Structures are given as C-alpha cells and as structure tokens.
Amino acid sequence: MAQGEIETLIGLLAKLPGLGPRSARRAALHLLKKRETLMQPLARALEQTADSVCVCSRCGNLDTADPCAICLDPRRDVSTICVVEEVGDLWAMERSAGYRGLYHVLGGRLSALDGIGPDELRIAGLVTRATDEPVKEVIIATSATVDGQTTAHYLQDRLVDANVTMTRLAHGVPVGGELDFLDDGTIMAALNARRAV
Ligand SMILES: [Zn+2]
C-alpha cells in the first residue's frame, strides 16, 4: 500500500475527470517509473501553467495571456463570433480546423434547475462585443440539449438590436455515424435541421 507523498499523488490524480482510484494508481506508478522523462517535465508544465493561466477578458477563453492568442491573431476573421458554452467546445471547434473567426465562451448554459441565469454567464459581454466590434455574424454553437436550446433562444432575443446575422450550428449526424448509435436528441435535431437535396 502506498504511503505519504505517493498516496497524496494518487489521491489528487483520482480527482481528474475520467480517472477513478484504480486508474489513478496505474497513472501514479507510470509516473514514478518515468520520473525524469515524464514526471518531472509534467510537474514543471503544471507549475508553469498554474502560475500563468488566465481568462481572456474579451472572449472568456483560457490562455496564459490576456487577451488570448486567438483574440490577438491578426489572421482571424473579426467579423464572425462563434458562441460556445465551455472552453472545451472552443477546443473542439479548433480541432476541426474549419473555423477562422473569433469566439465567445459563455461559461455554461442557462439552467433553471441549477440556478444558472443570464448574470452567471458572459452574456452582457457578448452583447457589447456584437454591438461595438465590427461583427457581421454570430454563430450560436450551444449544445443540442434542452438548456442549450433555451440559451440559444435567449441569446437571439438579446442580440436582436445588435445588427448582426445570427446562425445556428446544424446539430446532426456525425460523418460516418449510423443512426442506430445516436441518441434520440441527436436524431431529432438532425431531422429538424434537414435541408432539401
Ligand atoms: Zn480571447
């Protein structure tokens, strides 16, 4: 049975999403075996990132500088803002590499059940940006959940005076996805977003 610092390490690793106590022990053992090639570089990266991470005051992205690298990138199209719920959604959009505009991270979605109202999200900042910046289109990419849809409708109401075109991501069938493996919500959303061919 692990003792002292190692036990503490396992306890902390077990708090990471996707890692339970069992996989935390495996990860800890792997780190201990790769002390110089993995554990020490990881420790340095964690410390440096923890010291410098901040929230972009313009778009809500997480980065080590404010404004973030995306906001400052002169190659990005400043006439388009894609509104997402979380930084993880921004990362997913960036991975797809098809989008070259700016972002706005809400920090969640409206939820009556969880007591998340408009003031808990970065909505006022979005309205200001859509009004004051040279924005032509706001792409609302909130999730296809009920709360995500509610948030999208709320944003449409709030942005109605901002003189921007508002669009929604078509939530649909993933490329190569078989309908059988999709949940009902995804199929319904894909059906509702259907286009003439
Ligand atoms: Zn930013």
CSV table of C-alpha atoms and ligand atoms in Angstrom, one decimal:
chain,number,residue,atom,x,y,z
A,1,MET,CA,0.0,0.0,0.0
A,2,ALA,CA,1.3,3.4,-1.0
A,3,GLN,CA,2.4,5.8,1.7
A,4,GLY,CA,2.8,9.5,2.3
A,5,GLU,CA,3.5,11.6,-0.8
A,6,ILE,CA,2.7,8.8,-3.2
A,7,GLU,CA,-0.7,8.3,-1.5
A,8,THR,CA,-1.3,12.1,-1.8
A,9,LEU,CA,-0.3,11.9,-5.5
A,10,ILE,CA,-2.8,9.1,-6.2
A,11,GLY,CA,-5.5,10.9,-4.3
A,12,LEU,CA,-5.0,14.0,-6.4
A,13,LEU,CA,-4.9,12.1,-9.7
A,14,ALA,CA,-8.1,10.3,-8.7
A,15,LYS,CA,-9.9,13.7,-8.8
A,16,LEU,CA,-9.2,14.1,-12.5
A,17,PRO,CA,-12.1,13.5,-14.9
A,18,GLY,CA,-12.1,10.0,-16.2
A,19,LEU,CA,-9.7,8.7,-13.6
A,20,GLY,CA,-11.0,6.7,-10.7
A,21,PRO,CA,-8.8,5.4,-7.8
A,22,ARG,CA,-7.8,2.3,-9.8
A,23,SER,CA,-6.6,4.2,-12.9
A,24,ALA,CA,-5.1,6.9,-10.6
A,25,ARG,CA,-2.8,4.2,-9.1
A,26,ARG,CA,-1.8,3.0,-12.5
A,27,ALA,CA,-1.0,6.6,-13.6
A,28,ALA,CA,1.0,7.2,-10.5
A,29,LEU,CA,3.0,4.1,-10.9
A,30,HIS,CA,3.7,5.0,-14.5
A,31,LEU,CA,4.9,8.5,-13.4
A,32,LEU,CA,7.1,7.0,-10.7
A,33,LYS,CA,8.8,4.7,-13.3
A,34,LYS,CA,9.3,7.6,-15.8
A,35,ARG,CA,10.5,10.1,-13.2
A,36,GLU,CA,12.9,12.0,-15.5
A,37,THR,CA,11.2,11.7,-18.9
A,38,LEU,CA,7.6,12.3,-17.8
A,39,MET,CA,7.0,13.1,-14.1
A,40,GLN,CA,9.5,16.0,-13.8
A,41,PRO,CA,8.5,17.6,-17.2
A,42,LEU,CA,4.8,17.2,-16.2
A,43,ALA,CA,5.4,18.8,-12.8
A,44,ARG,CA,7.2,21.7,-14.4
A,45,ALA,CA,4.4,22.2,-17.0
A,46,LEU,CA,1.7,22.0,-14.3
A,47,GLU,CA,3.5,24.6,-12.2
A,48,GLN,CA,4.2,27.0,-15.1
A,49,THR,CA,0.7,26.7,-16.4
A,50,ALA,CA,-0.9,27.2,-13.0
A,51,ASP,CA,1.2,30.3,-12.5
A,52,SER,CA,0.3,31.9,-15.8
A,53,VAL,CA,-3.3,30.7,-16.7
A,54,CYS,CA,-5.9,33.4,-17.0
A,55,VAL,CA,-9.3,34.0,-18.5
A,56,CYS,CA,-9.4,36.2,-21.6
A,57,SER,CA,-11.3,39.3,-20.6
A,58,ARG,CA,-12.6,39.7,-24.2
A,59,CYS,CA,-13.8,36.2,-25.1
A,60,GLY,CA,-13.6,34.0,-22.0
A,61,ASN,CA,-11.0,31.6,-23.4
A,62,LEU,CA,-8.4,30.1,-21.1
A,63,ASP,CA,-4.8,31.0,-22.0
A,64,THR,CA,-1.6,32.2,-20.5
A,65,ALA,CA,-2.1,35.8,-21.8
A,66,ASP,CA,-5.0,38.3,-21.7
A,67,PRO,CA,-6.2,38.9,-24.4
A,68,CYS,CA,-5.8,35.3,-25.6
A,69,ALA,CA,-3.8,34.2,-28.6
A,70,ILE,CA,-6.9,33.7,-30.7
A,71,CYS,CA,-8.2,37.3,-30.0
A,72,LEU,CA,-4.8,38.7,-30.9
A,73,ASP,CA,-4.2,36.6,-34.0
A,74,PRO,CA,-4.4,39.0,-37.0
A,75,ARG,CA,-5.3,36.2,-39.4
A,76,ARG,CA,-8.6,35.5,-37.7
A,77,ASP,CA,-11.8,36.9,-39.2
A,78,VAL,CA,-13.0,39.5,-36.7
A,79,SER,CA,-16.4,39.8,-38.4
A,80,THR,CA,-17.5,36.4,-37.1
A,81,ILE,CA,-18.0,35.3,-33.4
A,82,CYS,CA,-18.8,31.7,-32.5
A,83,VAL,CA,-20.6,31.4,-29.2
A,84,VAL,CA,-19.8,28.3,-27.2
A,85,GLU,CA,-20.6,27.1,-23.7
A,86,GLU,CA,-17.2,26.0,-22.5
A,87,VAL,CA,-13.5,26.2,-23.4
A,88,GLY,CA,-13.7,22.5,-24.3
A,89,ASP,CA,-16.2,23.3,-27.0
A,90,LEU,CA,-13.8,26.0,-28.3
A,91,TRP,CA,-11.0,23.4,-28.4
A,92,ALA,CA,-13.3,21.0,-30.3
A,93,MET,CA,-14.0,23.7,-32.9
A,94,GLU,CA,-10.3,24.5,-33.3
A,95,ARG,CA,-9.5,20.8,-33.7
A,96,SER,CA,-11.9,20.7,-36.6
A,97,ALA,CA,-9.8,23.5,-38.2
A,98,GLY,CA,-12.6,24.7,-40.4
A,99,TYR,CA,-13.4,27.9,-38.5
A,100,ARG,CA,-11.2,31.1,-38.6
A,101,GLY,CA,-13.4,33.6,-36.8
A,102,LEU,CA,-13.3,34.6,-33.1
A,103,TYR,CA,-15.1,33.0,-30.1
A,104,HIS,CA,-17.1,33.9,-27.1
A,105,VAL,CA,-17.1,31.4,-24.2
A,106,LEU,CA,-20.3,31.8,-22.1
A,107,GLY,CA,-19.0,29.7,-19.2
A,108,GLY,CA,-22.0,27.3,-19.2
A,109,ARG,CA,-25.7,27.4,-20.3
A,110,LEU,CA,-28.9,28.7,-18.8
A,111,SER,CA,-30.4,26.2,-16.4
A,112,ALA,CA,-33.4,26.8,-14.2
A,113,LEU,CA,-32.7,23.6,-12.4
A,114,ASP,CA,-29.1,24.5,-11.5
A,115,GLY,CA,-29.9,28.2,-10.8
A,116,ILE,CA,-27.8,29.4,-13.8
A,117,GLY,CA,-29.3,32.7,-15.0
A,118,PRO,CA,-28.0,35.2,-17.6
A,119,ASP,CA,-25.9,37.0,-15.0
A,120,GLU,CA,-23.9,33.8,-14.3
A,121,LEU,CA,-22.8,33.6,-17.9
A,122,ARG,CA,-20.8,36.0,-20.1
A,123,ILE,CA,-23.8,37.3,-22.0
A,124,ALA,CA,-23.5,41.0,-21.3
A,125,GLY,CA,-20.0,40.9,-22.7
A,126,LEU,CA,-21.2,39.2,-25.8
A,127,VAL,CA,-23.9,41.8,-26.4
A,128,THR,CA,-21.3,44.6,-26.0
A,129,ARG,CA,-19.0,42.8,-28.5
A,130,ALA,CA,-21.7,42.2,-31.0
A,131,THR,CA,-22.7,45.9,-30.8
A,132,ASP,CA,-19.2,47.6,-30.6
A,133,GLU,CA,-16.9,45.4,-32.6
A,134,PRO,CA,-17.1,45.0,-36.4
A,135,VAL,CA,-19.1,41.8,-36.1
A,136,LYS,CA,-21.3,40.7,-39.0
A,137,GLU,CA,-22.3,37.2,-37.9
A,138,VAL,CA,-22.8,35.5,-34.6
A,139,ILE,CA,-22.8,31.7,-34.8
A,140,ILE,CA,-24.6,30.3,-31.8
A,141,ALA,CA,-23.0,26.9,-31.1
A,142,THR,CA,-24.6,26.0,-27.8
A,143,SER,CA,-25.3,22.3,-27.2
A,144,ALA,CA,-28.3,20.5,-28.6
A,145,THR,CA,-29.6,19.9,-25.1
A,146,VAL,CA,-32.8,21.5,-23.8
A,147,ASP,CA,-30.8,24.0,-21.8
A,148,GLY,CA,-28.5,24.7,-24.7
A,149,GLN,CA,-31.6,25.4,-26.9
A,150,THR,CA,-33.0,27.7,-24.3
A,151,THR,CA,-29.7,29.5,-24.1
A,152,ALA,CA,-29.7,29.9,-27.9
A,153,HIS,CA,-33.2,31.4,-28.0
A,154,TYR,CA,-32.3,33.8,-25.1
A,155,LEU,CA,-29.2,34.9,-27.0
A,156,GLN,CA,-31.2,35.5,-30.1
A,157,ASP,CA,-33.5,37.8,-28.1
A,158,ARG,CA,-30.6,39.7,-26.5
A,159,LEU,CA,-28.8,40.2,-29.8
A,160,VAL,CA,-31.8,41.3,-31.8
A,161,ASP,CA,-30.7,45.0,-31.7
A,162,ALA,CA,-27.1,44.3,-32.5
A,163,ASN,CA,-27.4,44.4,-36.3
A,164,VAL,CA,-25.7,41.0,-36.8
A,165,THR,CA,-26.8,37.9,-38.7
A,166,MET,CA,-27.4,35.0,-36.3
A,167,THR,CA,-26.9,31.4,-37.3
A,168,ARG,CA,-27.0,28.1,-35.5
A,169,LEU,CA,-24.8,25.1,-36.0
A,170,ALA,CA,-26.8,22.3,-37.6
A,171,HIS,CA,-26.6,19.6,-34.9
A,172,GLY,CA,-26.7,16.4,-36.8
A,173,VAL,CA,-25.4,13.0,-37.7
A,174,PRO,CA,-21.7,12.7,-37.4
A,175,VAL,CA,-19.8,11.8,-40.6
A,176,GLY,CA,-19.9,8.0,-40.9
A,177,GLY,CA,-22.4,7.9,-38.0
A,178,GLU,CA,-25.1,5.3,-38.1
A,179,LEU,CA,-28.4,6.4,-36.8
A,180,ASP,CA,-28.6,3.3,-34.6
A,181,PHE,CA,-25.8,4.6,-32.4
A,182,LEU,CA,-27.1,8.1,-32.0
A,183,ASP,CA,-29.3,9.2,-29.1
A,184,ASP,CA,-32.8,10.4,-29.8
A,185,GLY,CA,-32.0,14.0,-29.3
A,186,THR,CA,-29.3,13.9,-31.9
A,187,ILE,CA,-31.6,12.3,-34.4
A,188,MET,CA,-34.4,14.7,-33.7
A,189,ALA,CA,-32.0,17.7,-34.1
A,190,ALA,CA,-30.7,16.3,-37.4
A,191,LEU,CA,-34.3,15.7,-38.6
A,192,ASN,CA,-35.3,19.2,-37.7
A,193,ALA,CA,-32.3,20.7,-39.4
A,194,ARG,CA,-32.9,18.8,-42.6
A,195,ARG,CA,-32.3,20.5,-45.9
A,196,ALA,CA,-33.7,19.9,-49.4
A,197,VAL,CA,-31.4,17.9,-51.6
B,1,ZN,ZN,-9.8,35.9,-26.2
